[in-house]
Coordinates of C-alpha atoms in Angstrom, one line a residue:
X15 CA 11.3 81.6 143.7
X16 CA 10.0 78.4 142.2
X17 CA 11.3 75.4 144.1
X18 CA 13.6 72.8 142.6
X19 CA 15.7 70.1 144.0
X20 CA 19.5 69.6 143.8
X21 CA 22.3 72.1 143.7
X22 CA 26.0 72.4 144.1
X23 CA 27.7 72.6 147.5
X24 CA 29.6 75.8 148.4
X25 CA 32.8 76.2 146.3
X26 CA 32.1 73.1 144.2
X27 CA 31.4 72.6 140.6
X28 CA 28.1 71.5 139.0
X29 CA 29.3 70.4 135.5
X30 CA 31.1 73.5 134.1
X31 CA 29.5 75.8 136.7
X32 CA 31.7 77.0 139.5
X33 CA 30.4 78.7 142.7
X34 CA 32.8 80.7 144.8
X35 CA 31.8 82.6 147.9
X36 CA 33.2 86.1 148.0
X37 CA 32.4 87.3 151.6
X38 CA 32.0 85.6 154.9
X39 CA 28.2 85.7 155.1
X40 CA 26.9 86.8 151.7
X41 CA 27.7 86.7 148.0
X42 CA 29.1 84.2 145.6
X43 CA 30.6 84.4 142.1
X44 CA 29.3 81.9 139.6
X45 CA 31.3 81.1 136.5
X46 CA 31.1 78.7 133.7
X47 CA 27.4 79.6 132.9
X48 CA 26.0 81.3 129.8
X49 CA 22.8 82.8 131.1
X50 CA 21.5 83.4 127.6
X51 CA 21.9 79.8 126.7
X52 CA 19.6 76.8 127.1
X53 CA 20.4 75.9 130.8
X54 CA 19.5 72.5 131.9
X55 CA 17.5 71.8 135.1
X56 CA 20.6 70.9 137.1
X57 CA 22.2 74.3 136.4
X58 CA 19.0 76.1 137.3
X59 CA 18.8 74.1 140.6
X60 CA 22.4 74.9 141.3
X61 CA 21.9 78.6 140.8
X62 CA 18.8 78.6 142.9
X63 CA 20.5 76.8 145.7
X64 CA 23.4 79.3 145.6
X65 CA 21.0 82.2 145.8
X66 CA 19.3 80.7 148.9
X67 CA 22.6 79.9 150.5
X68 CA 24.6 83.1 149.7
X69 CA 21.6 85.5 149.2
X70 CA 23.1 87.2 146.2
X71 CA 25.1 85.7 143.3
X72 CA 27.2 87.4 140.6
X73 CA 27.9 86.6 137.0
X74 CA 30.2 88.5 134.6
X75 CA 30.6 88.7 130.9
X76 CA 27.0 87.8 130.1
X77 CA 25.3 88.7 126.8
X78 CA 21.6 89.0 127.8
X79 CA 19.1 91.0 125.8
X80 CA 15.7 91.8 127.1
X81 CA 14.1 88.6 125.8
X82 CA 16.8 86.4 127.3
X83 CA 16.6 88.3 130.6
X84 CA 12.9 87.6 130.9
X85 CA 13.3 84.0 129.7
X86 CA 16.0 83.4 132.4
X87 CA 13.7 84.9 135.1
X88 CA 10.9 82.6 134.1
X89 CA 13.1 79.6 135.0
X90 CA 13.0 80.7 138.6
X91 CA 9.5 82.1 139.0
X92 CA 6.9 84.5 137.6
X93 CA 8.2 87.9 136.5
X94 CA 6.4 90.9 137.8
X95 CA 4.7 93.2 135.3
X96 CA 4.8 96.7 136.6
X97 CA 1.9 99.0 135.7
X98 CA 4.2 102.1 135.7
X99 CA 7.7 102.3 134.4
X100 CA 10.0 105.1 133.3
X101 CA 10.5 106.2 129.8
X102 CA 13.8 104.4 129.5
X103 CA 12.2 100.9 130.0
X104 CA 11.6 98.8 126.8
X105 CA 7.9 99.1 125.7
X106 CA 7.9 95.6 124.2
X107 CA 9.0 93.9 127.4
X108 CA 6.7 94.9 130.3
X109 CA 8.7 92.7 132.7
X110 CA 11.9 94.7 132.3
X111 CA 12.4 97.9 134.2
X112 CA 15.3 100.1 133.1
X113 CA 17.0 102.5 135.6
X114 CA 18.8 105.3 133.9
X115 CA 19.5 107.2 137.2
X116 CA 20.2 110.9 136.5
X117 CA 18.4 110.9 133.2
X118 CA 15.3 109.3 134.5
X119 CA 14.9 111.3 137.6
X120 CA 15.7 114.6 135.9
X121 CA 13.1 113.9 133.2
X122 CA 10.3 112.8 135.5
X123 CA 10.6 114.9 138.6
X124 CA 12.5 118.0 137.6
X125 CA 15.5 117.4 139.8
X126 CA 19.0 116.0 139.3
X127 CA 19.9 112.7 140.8
X128 CA 22.2 114.2 143.4
X129 CA 19.5 116.4 144.7
X130 CA 17.0 113.5 144.9
X131 CA 19.6 111.5 146.9
X132 CA 20.1 114.4 149.4
X133 CA 16.3 114.7 149.9
X134 CA 15.7 110.9 150.0
X135 CA 18.8 109.8 152.1
X136 CA 19.1 112.4 154.8
X137 CA 20.4 109.8 157.2
X138 CA 23.3 107.4 156.7
X139 CA 21.0 104.3 156.8
X140 CA 18.1 105.7 154.8
X141 CA 19.1 104.3 151.4
X142 CA 19.2 100.6 152.5
X143 CA 16.1 98.8 151.1
X144 CA 14.6 95.7 149.7
X145 CA 12.7 96.1 146.4
X146 CA 9.1 97.2 146.8
X147 CA 9.1 96.6 150.6
X148 CA 6.0 98.7 151.2
X149 CA 3.9 96.1 149.3
X150 CA 2.2 93.4 151.2
X151 CA 3.9 90.8 148.9
X152 CA 7.4 92.2 148.1
X153 CA 9.2 90.5 145.2
X154 CA 10.9 87.2 146.0
X155 CA 14.0 87.9 144.0
X156 CA 15.5 90.4 141.6
X157 CA 17.8 89.8 138.6
X158 CA 19.7 93.0 137.6
X159 CA 22.0 93.3 134.7
X160 CA 24.3 96.1 133.7
X161 CA 24.4 97.6 130.3
X162 CA 26.5 100.8 130.8
X163 CA 28.4 101.7 134.0
X164 CA 30.7 104.6 134.9
X165 CA 34.4 104.1 134.7
X166 CA 34.6 104.3 138.5
X167 CA 32.0 104.3 141.2
X168 CA 28.5 102.9 141.0
X169 CA 29.0 99.8 143.2
X170 CA 26.0 98.1 144.9
X171 CA 26.2 96.7 148.4
X172 CA 23.9 93.9 149.9
X173 CA 23.4 92.7 153.5
X174 CA 22.4 89.3 154.7
X175 CA 19.4 89.8 157.0
X176 CA 19.3 86.2 158.2
X177 CA 22.9 86.6 159.4
X178 CA 22.1 89.9 161.0
X179 CA 19.2 88.4 162.9
X180 CA 21.3 85.5 164.1
X181 CA 23.9 88.0 165.2
X182 CA 21.6 89.6 167.7
X183 CA 21.7 88.6 171.4
X184 CA 19.0 86.1 172.4
X185 CA 16.9 88.6 174.4
X186 CA 16.8 91.1 171.5
X187 CA 15.9 88.3 169.1
X188 CA 13.0 87.3 171.4
X189 CA 11.9 91.0 171.6
X190 CA 12.1 91.5 167.9
X191 CA 10.2 88.2 167.2
X192 CA 7.0 89.8 168.7
X193 CA 7.1 93.1 166.9
X194 CA 5.5 94.4 163.7
X195 CA 6.2 97.5 161.7
X196 CA 4.6 99.8 159.2
X197 CA 6.4 99.9 155.8
X198 CA 5.4 103.0 153.7
X199 CA 6.5 104.4 150.4
X200 CA 8.3 107.7 150.7
X201 CA 9.2 107.6 154.4
X202 CA 11.5 110.5 155.4
X203 CA 11.5 112.3 152.0
X204 CA 12.4 116.0 152.5
X205 CA 10.2 118.0 150.1
X206 CA 11.5 120.8 147.9
X207 CA 10.2 124.3 148.6
X208 CA 7.2 125.2 146.5
X209 CA 6.0 122.7 143.9
X210 CA 7.5 119.2 144.2
X211 CA 6.6 116.7 141.5
X212 CA 8.2 113.8 143.4
X213 CA 6.1 114.5 146.5
X214 CA 2.9 114.6 144.4
X215 CA 4.0 111.2 142.9
X216 CA 4.4 109.8 146.4
X217 CA 1.0 111.0 147.5
X218 CA -0.8 109.8 144.4
X219 CA 0.7 106.3 144.7
X220 CA 0.8 105.8 148.4
X221 CA 1.5 102.2 149.4
X222 CA 1.8 100.8 153.0
X223 CA 1.8 97.5 154.7
X224 CA 2.3 96.1 158.2
X225 CA 5.0 93.5 158.2
X226 CA 6.5 91.3 161.0
X227 CA 9.8 92.7 162.1
X228 CA 11.1 89.2 161.9
X229 CA 9.9 87.1 159.0
X230 CA 10.3 83.3 158.4
X231 CA 11.9 82.6 155.1
X232 CA 9.4 80.5 153.1
X233 CA 12.0 78.2 151.6
X234 CA 14.9 78.0 154.0
X235 CA 13.0 78.4 157.3
X236 CA 15.5 81.0 158.4
X237 CA 14.4 83.9 160.6
X238 CA 15.1 87.2 158.8
X239 CA 15.4 90.6 160.4
X240 CA 12.9 92.3 158.1
X241 CA 13.9 95.9 158.4
X242 CA 15.2 98.6 156.1
X243 CA 15.8 102.3 156.0
X244 CA 13.8 103.1 153.0
X245 CA 10.3 102.0 153.9
X246 CA 10.0 101.3 157.6
X247 CA 8.2 104.2 159.4
X248 CA 7.0 103.0 162.8
X249 CA 7.2 99.9 165.0
X250 CA 3.6 99.1 165.8
X251 CA 2.5 99.6 169.4
X252 CA 5.6 101.6 170.4
X253 CA 5.8 105.3 170.9
X254 CA 7.7 107.5 168.4
X255 CA 10.8 107.8 170.5
X256 CA 10.8 104.1 171.4
X257 CA 10.2 103.1 167.8
X258 CA 13.0 105.4 166.5
X259 CA 15.5 103.9 169.0
X260 CA 14.6 100.3 168.2
X261 CA 14.7 100.9 164.4
X262 CA 18.1 102.7 164.7
X263 CA 19.5 99.8 166.7
X264 CA 18.2 97.1 164.3
X265 CA 19.2 99.0 161.1
X266 CA 22.7 99.5 162.5
X267 CA 22.8 95.7 163.2
X268 CA 21.4 94.9 159.7
X269 CA 24.1 97.0 157.9
X270 CA 27.2 96.0 159.9
X271 CA 30.1 95.4 157.5
X272 CA 30.5 91.8 158.4
X273 CA 27.0 90.9 157.0
X274 CA 27.7 92.7 153.7
X275 CA 29.2 92.3 150.2
X276 CA 30.0 95.0 147.7
X277 CA 30.0 94.4 143.9
X278 CA 31.8 96.3 141.2
X279 CA 29.7 96.4 138.1
X280 CA 31.0 95.9 134.5
X281 CA 29.0 95.9 131.3
X282 CA 27.5 92.4 131.1
X283 CA 27.5 91.8 134.9
X284 CA 24.4 90.2 136.4
X285 CA 23.4 90.1 140.1
X286 CA 20.6 87.7 141.3
X287 CA 19.5 88.2 144.8
X288 CA 16.9 86.9 147.3
X289 CA 14.8 90.0 148.1
X290 CA 13.3 88.2 151.1
X291 CA 16.6 87.9 152.9
X292 CA 18.6 90.9 151.9
X293 CA 18.6 94.7 151.8
X294 CA 20.8 96.6 149.4
X295 CA 22.3 100.0 148.9
X296 CA 22.3 101.6 145.5
X297 CA 25.3 103.8 144.8
X298 CA 25.3 107.5 145.7
X299 CA 28.8 108.3 144.4
X300 CA 28.3 108.8 140.7
X301 CA 26.3 112.1 140.5
X302 CA 29.4 114.0 139.6
X303 CA 30.7 111.5 137.1
X304 CA 29.7 112.5 133.6
X305 CA 28.7 109.0 132.5
X306 CA 25.4 107.1 132.4
X307 CA 24.7 104.1 134.6
X308 CA 22.0 102.0 132.8
X309 CA 20.7 98.9 134.4
X310 CA 17.8 96.5 133.6
X311 CA 16.0 94.5 136.2
X312 CA 13.4 91.8 136.3
X313 CA 11.7 90.9 139.6
X314 CA 10.0 87.7 140.6
X315 CA 6.6 87.6 142.3
X316 CA 6.8 87.0 146.0
X317 CA 4.5 85.8 148.7
X318 CA 3.1 87.6 151.8
X319 CA 5.6 87.5 154.6
X320 CA 4.8 85.5 157.7
X321 CA 6.1 86.2 161.2
X322 CA 7.5 83.9 163.9
X323 CA 4.0 83.7 165.4
X324 CA 2.5 82.6 162.1
X325 CA 0.7 85.9 161.4
X326 CA 1.0 87.2 157.8
X327 CA 1.6 90.8 156.8
X328 CA -1.4 92.9 156.3
X329 CA -2.1 95.6 153.6
X330 CA -2.8 99.1 154.8
X331 CA -3.2 101.1 151.6
X332 CA -2.5 100.8 147.9
X333 CA -1.5 97.2 147.9
X334 CA -3.0 93.7 147.6
X335 CA -1.4 90.3 147.1
X336 CA -0.6 89.7 143.4
X337 CA -2.0 93.0 142.2
X338 CA 0.6 95.4 140.9

């Protein structure tokens, strides 16, 4: 995110804006702000400071359209323009990606959303991810707004990866500091028998990078356990059994309940999170609910992660800094 100075302290007010933490290590509600309005620099600085401190912040009752969503994102950085988006995304706003869940997946890949979840999340930790983590320069942050949500279910959960790293024992932190891992699009997907349009999509758009297993946050200086269940395939230099054991241990650490916060969406809700210091779990409990869940997201361009040893991430295939 673009750097600013200033910001409100935890639980204090910056003018009409009020910031209230909602969990012990992650998440804060922000009230008293109209995100579609003309926000002054002090409010922007306060929001940015809250995102860096609490990793994800929540707003309710907002009235953003696509133009206002993009304008808000530009106050914090450069919105990503995706070369490929689903049919539900607005054609006149290339920065906005619309997720329509069951409708989108059914239309593109010939399978219902619940089947896609079964094939993609065949382990309990597989769904946890940061946005576009297989890229060499994953987005710095994501701003997601809810248009339509089910009457029940559909919550999103985030985990604080800086807290997860700090919660490791000193010997394990020192061990993890030296490691790197391959992050690859489509890790662990279980193909359908016969023709599989989603598998073809993965093969045609293969993306992979080698990232440090612990990255240094470019703004806060925190060490972040840079691991997730969606993209991480192999710890470099370890055997397959060693890598599997290490990744399972670190993923279990990263998703322990004490590092997490869960958010109940309403129409008009907005979540703004630091994609460099969190992983999140999209819901898997609405496939049986006959109601759409339509969300719109704008991501902010990020930088190349750097490890404790100062070495940056390296691209392996299908990715280059700043090229989407």
